[in-house]
Structures are given as C-alpha cells and as structure tokens.
Coordinates of C-alpha atoms and ligand atoms in Angstrom, one line a residue:
M1 CA -16.6 25.5 -21.3
P2 CA -17.0 29.3 -21.7
R3 CA -20.3 30.5 -23.1
K4 CA -20.0 31.7 -26.7
I5 CA -21.4 35.2 -27.3
I6 CA -21.5 37.7 -30.0
I7 CA -21.9 41.4 -28.9
D8 CA -23.8 43.5 -31.3
T9 CA -23.1 47.1 -30.4
D10 CA -23.0 50.9 -31.1
P11 CA -20.3 52.1 -28.7
G12 CA -21.1 54.3 -26.7
Q13 CA -19.3 54.6 -23.3
D14 CA -21.7 52.2 -21.6
D15 CA -21.3 49.7 -24.5
A16 CA -17.6 50.1 -24.0
V17 CA -17.8 49.1 -20.3
A18 CA -20.0 46.2 -21.2
I19 CA -17.4 45.0 -23.8
L20 CA -14.6 45.3 -21.4
L21 CA -16.5 43.4 -18.7
A22 CA -17.1 40.6 -21.2
L23 CA -13.5 40.5 -22.4
A24 CA -12.3 40.4 -18.8
S25 CA -14.5 37.4 -18.0
P26 CA -13.2 33.8 -18.6
E27 CA -16.8 32.4 -18.4
L28 CA -17.4 34.1 -21.7
E29 CA -15.9 33.6 -25.1
V30 CA -16.5 36.7 -27.2
L31 CA -16.5 35.4 -30.7
A32 CA -16.8 38.8 -32.3
L33 CA -18.2 42.3 -32.0
T34 CA -20.7 43.3 -34.6
A35 CA -21.1 47.1 -35.0
V36 CA -24.3 48.8 -35.9
A37 CA -25.3 52.4 -36.4
G38 CA -26.9 53.9 -33.2
N39 CA -25.4 56.3 -30.7
V40 CA -23.3 57.6 -33.6
P41 CA -23.1 56.6 -37.3
L42 CA -21.5 53.2 -38.3
P43 CA -18.0 54.5 -39.3
L44 CA -17.6 55.7 -35.7
T45 CA -19.2 52.7 -33.9
Q46 CA -17.0 50.2 -35.8
K47 CA -14.0 52.3 -35.0
N48 CA -14.9 52.6 -31.4
A49 CA -15.4 48.9 -31.1
R50 CA -11.9 48.4 -32.5
T51 CA -10.5 51.0 -30.0
I52 CA -12.1 49.1 -27.1
V53 CA -10.7 45.7 -28.1
Q54 CA -7.3 47.3 -28.5
L55 CA -7.6 49.0 -25.1
A56 CA -8.3 45.6 -23.5
G57 CA -5.3 44.1 -25.3
H58 CA -7.4 41.5 -27.1
Q59 CA -7.7 40.4 -30.7
T60 CA -11.5 39.9 -30.9
P61 CA -12.6 40.4 -34.5
V62 CA -14.8 43.4 -35.3
Y63 CA -17.4 43.4 -38.1
A64 CA -19.3 46.4 -39.4
G65 CA -23.0 45.9 -40.1
C66 CA -26.0 48.0 -41.0
D67 CA -25.6 51.8 -41.3
A68 CA -29.3 52.6 -41.1
P69 CA -32.5 51.2 -39.6
L70 CA -34.7 48.9 -41.6
K71 CA -37.2 51.5 -42.6
R72 CA -36.3 54.8 -41.0
T73 CA -33.7 57.6 -41.0
L74 CA -31.0 57.0 -38.4
V75 CA -31.4 58.9 -35.1
T76 CA -28.2 59.3 -33.2
A77 CA -27.3 60.5 -29.6
E78 CA -24.2 62.6 -29.8
Y79 CA -25.8 64.9 -27.2
V80 CA -25.3 62.0 -24.7
H81 CA -22.1 60.3 -25.9
G82 CA -20.2 63.2 -27.5
K83 CA -19.2 63.7 -31.1
T84 CA -17.1 60.5 -31.3
G85 CA -19.6 58.4 -29.3
L86 CA -16.7 57.6 -27.0
D87 CA -15.8 61.0 -25.6
G88 CA -13.6 60.9 -22.5
I89 CA -9.8 60.7 -22.4
P90 CA -8.3 60.7 -25.9
L91 CA -7.4 57.2 -27.2
P92 CA -5.2 56.5 -30.1
D93 CA -6.8 55.6 -33.5
P94 CA -7.0 51.8 -33.5
T95 CA -4.7 49.6 -35.5
H96 CA -6.9 46.6 -34.7
P97 CA -8.3 45.8 -38.2
L98 CA -11.9 45.8 -39.3
Q99 CA -13.0 42.5 -40.9
D100 CA -13.9 42.6 -44.5
Q101 CA -17.1 40.6 -44.1
H102 CA -20.4 42.4 -43.4
A103 CA -21.6 41.8 -39.9
V104 CA -24.9 40.3 -41.1
D105 CA -23.1 37.7 -43.2
Y106 CA -20.9 37.0 -40.3
L107 CA -23.9 36.4 -38.0
I108 CA -25.5 34.1 -40.5
D109 CA -22.4 32.1 -41.3
T110 CA -21.4 31.7 -37.7
L111 CA -24.8 30.6 -36.4
R112 CA -24.9 28.0 -39.3
A113 CA -21.4 26.8 -38.6
H114 CA -21.8 26.2 -34.8
P115 CA -24.0 23.6 -33.3
A116 CA -27.6 24.9 -32.7
G117 CA -28.1 26.4 -29.3
T118 CA -24.5 27.2 -28.6
I119 CA -24.3 30.9 -29.4
T120 CA -25.9 33.7 -27.3
L121 CA -26.5 37.1 -28.9
C122 CA -26.0 40.2 -26.8
P123 CA -27.4 43.3 -28.6
L124 CA -26.5 46.6 -26.9
G125 CA -27.8 49.0 -29.6
P126 CA -30.6 49.1 -32.2
L127 CA -31.6 45.6 -33.4
T128 CA -31.0 46.3 -37.1
N129 CA -28.1 43.7 -37.6
I130 CA -29.9 40.9 -35.8
A131 CA -33.3 41.5 -37.6
T132 CA -31.6 41.8 -41.0
A133 CA -29.9 38.4 -40.4
F134 CA -33.2 36.8 -39.2
Q135 CA -35.0 38.2 -42.3
R136 CA -32.3 37.1 -44.7
A137 CA -31.7 33.6 -43.2
P138 CA -34.7 32.5 -41.1
D139 CA -33.0 29.1 -40.6
I140 CA -30.6 30.7 -38.1
I141 CA -33.4 31.8 -35.8
P142 CA -33.8 28.4 -34.0
R143 CA -30.1 28.0 -33.8
V144 CA -29.7 31.0 -31.4
A145 CA -29.4 29.9 -27.8
E146 CA -30.7 33.1 -26.3
I147 CA -30.8 36.8 -26.8
V148 CA -29.9 39.0 -23.9
L149 CA -30.4 42.7 -24.8
M150 CA -30.5 46.2 -23.4
G151 CA -33.7 48.0 -24.5
G152 CA -37.1 49.2 -23.6
G153 CA -38.8 50.3 -20.4
C154 CA -42.0 49.7 -18.5
F155 CA -42.8 51.6 -15.4
E156 CA -39.7 53.8 -16.1
G157 CA -41.1 55.1 -19.4
G158 CA -38.7 56.1 -22.1
N159 CA -35.5 58.1 -22.4
I160 CA -35.7 59.5 -26.0
T161 CA -39.4 60.0 -26.0
P162 CA -41.8 59.8 -23.0
A163 CA -42.7 56.3 -24.2
A164 CA -39.6 54.9 -25.9
E165 CA -36.1 53.9 -25.0
F166 CA -33.4 54.8 -27.5
N167 CA -32.3 51.3 -28.8
I168 CA -35.9 50.3 -29.6
Y169 CA -37.0 53.7 -30.8
V170 CA -34.2 53.9 -33.4
D171 CA -35.3 50.8 -35.2
P172 CA -38.7 49.7 -33.9
E173 CA -39.3 47.4 -37.0
A174 CA -36.1 45.5 -36.2
A175 CA -37.1 45.2 -32.6
D176 CA -40.5 43.9 -33.6
I177 CA -38.9 41.2 -35.7
V178 CA -36.6 40.1 -32.8
F179 CA -39.4 40.2 -30.2
K180 CA -41.6 38.0 -32.4
S181 CA -38.8 35.7 -33.4
G182 CA -39.5 33.0 -30.8
V183 CA -35.8 33.1 -29.6
P184 CA -35.7 33.1 -25.7
L185 CA -35.2 36.7 -24.8
V186 CA -33.9 38.4 -21.7
V187 CA -34.5 42.1 -21.6
M188 CA -32.6 44.7 -19.5
P189 CA -34.9 47.8 -19.7
L190 CA -34.5 51.2 -18.2
D191 CA -36.4 49.9 -15.1
V192 CA -33.2 48.0 -14.3
T193 CA -30.5 50.2 -15.8
H194 CA -31.7 53.4 -14.1
K195 CA -31.1 51.5 -10.8
A196 CA -27.5 50.7 -11.9
L197 CA -26.2 54.3 -11.3
T198 CA -22.5 54.9 -10.8
S199 CA -21.3 56.5 -7.6
R200 CA -18.5 59.0 -7.3
A201 CA -16.6 56.5 -5.1
W202 CA -16.8 53.9 -7.8
V203 CA -15.6 56.2 -10.5
E204 CA -12.6 57.2 -8.3
E205 CA -12.0 53.5 -7.7
M206 CA -11.7 53.0 -11.4
R207 CA -9.4 55.9 -11.8
A208 CA -7.3 54.6 -8.9
L209 CA -6.7 51.3 -10.7
G210 CA -4.0 53.3 -12.5
T211 CA -4.4 51.2 -15.6
P212 CA -5.4 52.5 -19.1
V213 CA -8.7 50.7 -18.7
G214 CA -9.4 52.3 -15.3
Q215 CA -8.5 55.7 -16.7
A216 CA -10.8 55.3 -19.7
V217 CA -13.7 53.9 -17.7
A218 CA -13.5 56.8 -15.2
S219 CA -13.3 59.4 -18.0
W220 CA -16.2 57.9 -20.0
T221 CA -18.4 57.8 -16.9
D222 CA -17.5 61.4 -16.0
F223 CA -18.4 62.4 -19.5
F224 CA -21.9 61.0 -19.7
E225 CA -22.7 61.5 -16.1
R226 CA -23.0 65.2 -16.9
F227 CA -25.9 64.6 -19.2
D228 CA -27.8 62.2 -16.9
T229 CA -27.3 64.3 -13.9
A230 CA -28.8 67.3 -15.7
K231 CA -31.7 65.2 -17.0
Y232 CA -32.7 63.2 -14.0
G233 CA -31.2 65.2 -11.2
S234 CA -29.6 62.0 -9.8
E235 CA -25.9 61.6 -8.9
G236 CA -24.2 59.1 -11.2
A237 CA -24.8 57.7 -14.6
P238 CA -26.8 54.6 -15.5
L239 CA -24.5 51.9 -16.9
H240 CA -27.1 50.4 -19.2
D241 CA -25.3 48.0 -21.4
P242 CA -23.1 46.3 -18.8
C243 CA -26.3 44.9 -17.2
V244 CA -26.5 42.5 -20.2
I245 CA -23.0 41.1 -19.6
A246 CA -23.4 41.1 -15.8
Y247 CA -26.6 39.0 -16.3
L248 CA -24.6 36.3 -18.2
L249 CA -22.0 36.2 -15.4
E250 CA -24.3 36.4 -12.4
P251 CA -28.0 36.1 -13.2
A252 CA -29.0 36.2 -9.6
L253 CA -28.1 39.9 -9.5
F254 CA -31.3 40.5 -11.4
T255 CA -35.0 39.9 -10.9
G256 CA -37.8 40.0 -13.4
R257 CA -40.9 38.4 -14.9
H258 CA -41.6 36.2 -17.9
I259 CA -44.1 38.3 -19.8
N260 CA -45.4 39.3 -23.2
V261 CA -43.7 42.3 -24.7
E262 CA -44.8 43.8 -28.0
I263 CA -43.2 46.7 -29.9
E264 CA -45.2 49.7 -31.0
T265 CA -44.4 50.4 -34.7
G266 CA -47.5 52.4 -35.8
S267 CA -48.3 55.2 -33.4
E268 CA -46.3 58.4 -33.9
L269 CA -46.8 59.3 -30.2
T270 CA -45.6 56.1 -28.7
L271 CA -43.3 54.8 -31.5
G272 CA -40.8 52.2 -30.2
M273 CA -42.6 51.7 -26.9
T274 CA -42.1 48.2 -25.4
V275 CA -45.7 47.4 -24.4
A276 CA -44.7 45.1 -21.5
D277 CA -47.6 43.1 -20.0
W278 CA -46.0 43.2 -16.5
W279 CA -49.4 42.3 -14.8
R280 CA -50.2 39.6 -17.4
V281 CA -53.5 41.2 -18.3
S282 CA -53.4 40.8 -22.1
G283 CA -53.7 37.0 -22.3
R284 CA -50.8 37.1 -24.9
E285 CA -48.1 34.5 -24.7
P286 CA -45.0 35.5 -22.7
N287 CA -42.0 36.0 -25.0
A288 CA -39.4 37.7 -22.8
M289 CA -37.9 37.6 -19.4
F290 CA -38.3 41.3 -18.7
M291 CA -36.1 42.4 -15.8
G292 CA -37.1 44.9 -13.2
G293 CA -34.6 44.9 -10.4
V294 CA -30.8 44.7 -9.8
D295 CA -28.6 44.2 -6.8
R296 CA -26.7 47.5 -7.4
D297 CA -23.9 46.8 -5.0
G298 CA -23.4 43.3 -6.3
F299 CA -23.3 44.7 -9.9
Y300 CA -20.6 47.2 -9.1
R301 CA -18.6 44.7 -7.1
L302 CA -18.6 42.5 -10.1
L303 CA -17.5 45.3 -12.4
T304 CA -14.7 46.5 -10.1
E305 CA -13.3 43.0 -9.7
R306 CA -13.4 42.2 -13.5
L307 CA -12.3 45.5 -14.9
G308 CA -9.3 45.4 -12.4
R309 CA -8.1 42.3 -14.3
L310 CA -7.5 44.2 -17.6
Ligands
LIG401 C1 -29.2 52.7 -24.6 O1 -29.0 53.8 -25.6 C2 -27.6 54.1 -25.7 O2 -27.5 55.5 -25.6 C3 -26.9 53.3 -24.6 O3 -25.6 52.9 -25.1 C4 -27.8 52.2 -24.3 O4 -27.5 51.1 -25.1 C5 -29.9 53.3 -23.4 O5 -31.1 53.8 -23.7
LIG402 CA1 -25.6 50.9 -26.6

C-alpha cells in the first residue's frame, strides 16, 4: 500500500523537483499539494504547483492556503527563484484547476476523514498552513503519522540570515507551533541539503532525457545554480526540498540524530534559528530526527531513475 502524503509547498524550482520525484514514485500516494506563500506570493505558488502537476501529466488536486505568515510580513526570495518563482524554460499557463476549498480546511477535513496515523505531511516551505490547521483544529495533531520537512540548519548556520534558514525565518511562530506539536518530526536542514549539490553531469543527464520534465529540471537547476554559485563559490545548486521526498523513498540515504530543536521567535538577531541540541547538552526532550548527512551519489541516482519515468 503506498504511503499517503500531502505536500505543502511554495514552488520554487527545488520544490518542483521534489513534487516531480513524489509523483514519479509508486511508493507514495500524493493526496494533494497545498500551496503557501514563501519563495513568491501565494498567487504564484499555487499557479506553479498546478503547472508542475500538469507537466507531470497527473491530476493531483492543488489547494491554495495562507497568503501571509501568522504574525509577520511575508518575506519572499525572487532573488533566488526569479520573478515567477519557477524561472527556467517557459511553461504554458496551467489549465489544471485550483480547488475551491482553502488548503487549511482541506488539511483539517482530510486528516479527520482518514484513519489516524495514515497521512504524512511534507512541508517544503514556511509552516503557515500546517500551524494554522493545528491551531484551528488541535484534534488533528495526533492523527498525523509524521511530518518530514525541509528547514533549519545547525552547523551550517542560515541562508537568509547568518542564523536562520529561509523556510523557518519566514514564519518562525508557525515553525514553533509545529516543532512543539508532539508530532514525530524528521528535519532536512541546510546541513544535509548543502551536501546535495547538483553536478554539471547530472544537469546534462536531465537535459538528455529529452522529455519535457528533463528539459524543465535542467533549466530550473541552471537558473538557481547561478545564485548559489555566486553565494557559496561551489559548483552546483543544493536541491533542498527533494531531500524530503528522497527520505520517504530511501531513508537509509540519510543520517541524523534524534534531538531537541527549538525555534527562536524573540531575538531580532537570530530570529528563526533552529536551536538544535546536536550534542544533547540542554536536557530538553528530543522532538525531532534532525538529519546531518546524505549519500549524495545515492540521492542523485534515485532522482535520475525516478524523473526518467515521467
Ligand atoms: C528553502 O527555501 C526555499 O528557497 C527553497 O525552496 C527551500 O525550501 C531552502 O532554504
Ligand atoms: Ca521550498
């Protein structure tokens, strides 16, 4: 029986690759994509989500959720992802429809309708939709099987500030709610995703697939590689969000530690920092499986094999 997941996302080229990886994988049943404001504002993230589903030739329903963080003004990242959030080769405007229901209502209804412990949430952006659903309907919290998310950093520091990673920084109050929820958490921080760098050979392998998906993935990676190369001086771009889906497919690709992780919501200097007790010095209860390592070659082997199926 495939594992039922809901991908909560702000596409984003790396979100897009994650979504395609999930749609290409029979071990996973993607119940829906729920869009949230993040890399770009909500009208673009929901549109991009529909574009990606259409590119894959699937019918996965797409819901639009929160257009702003719980308590703060939205911070976006067009400087990384481009004006559309999905800059790369031009793709046609999607005809795949947007669902009428709000993503938060969808999350609540779906978690209530399915047996407890059967749905895994996969957040790839700010945690606003998930936290709003948890606040509005606390009865759904124990019904979530697991949350596997991309966010945070420990030894790697941050990427939007010296201390904070983008997804957590954009809505730290939402992240705080999720990290304190008691739901089993698996976290893919920058410590992992900065090891999951594309290579030129892999991008060309994608292009050589000769499929619309291969062309799109190569062009997206080319687009945001420019930014990361300029910033970090490394060749290749980190495919952050696909680490979440790769973990569901092949957990043995990743290593980490079960530790306590708290979210900084007060300090201006370190706002959105994931205070990760890697050395277990705080005495606080572990609440997250916080990953630190990835088998890079295995990860890209999985991506190549799966994306080649679309
Ligand atoms: C995260 O922020 C976004 O820019 C990416 O899509 C990823 O989810 C990395 O910090
Ligand atoms: Ca993302």
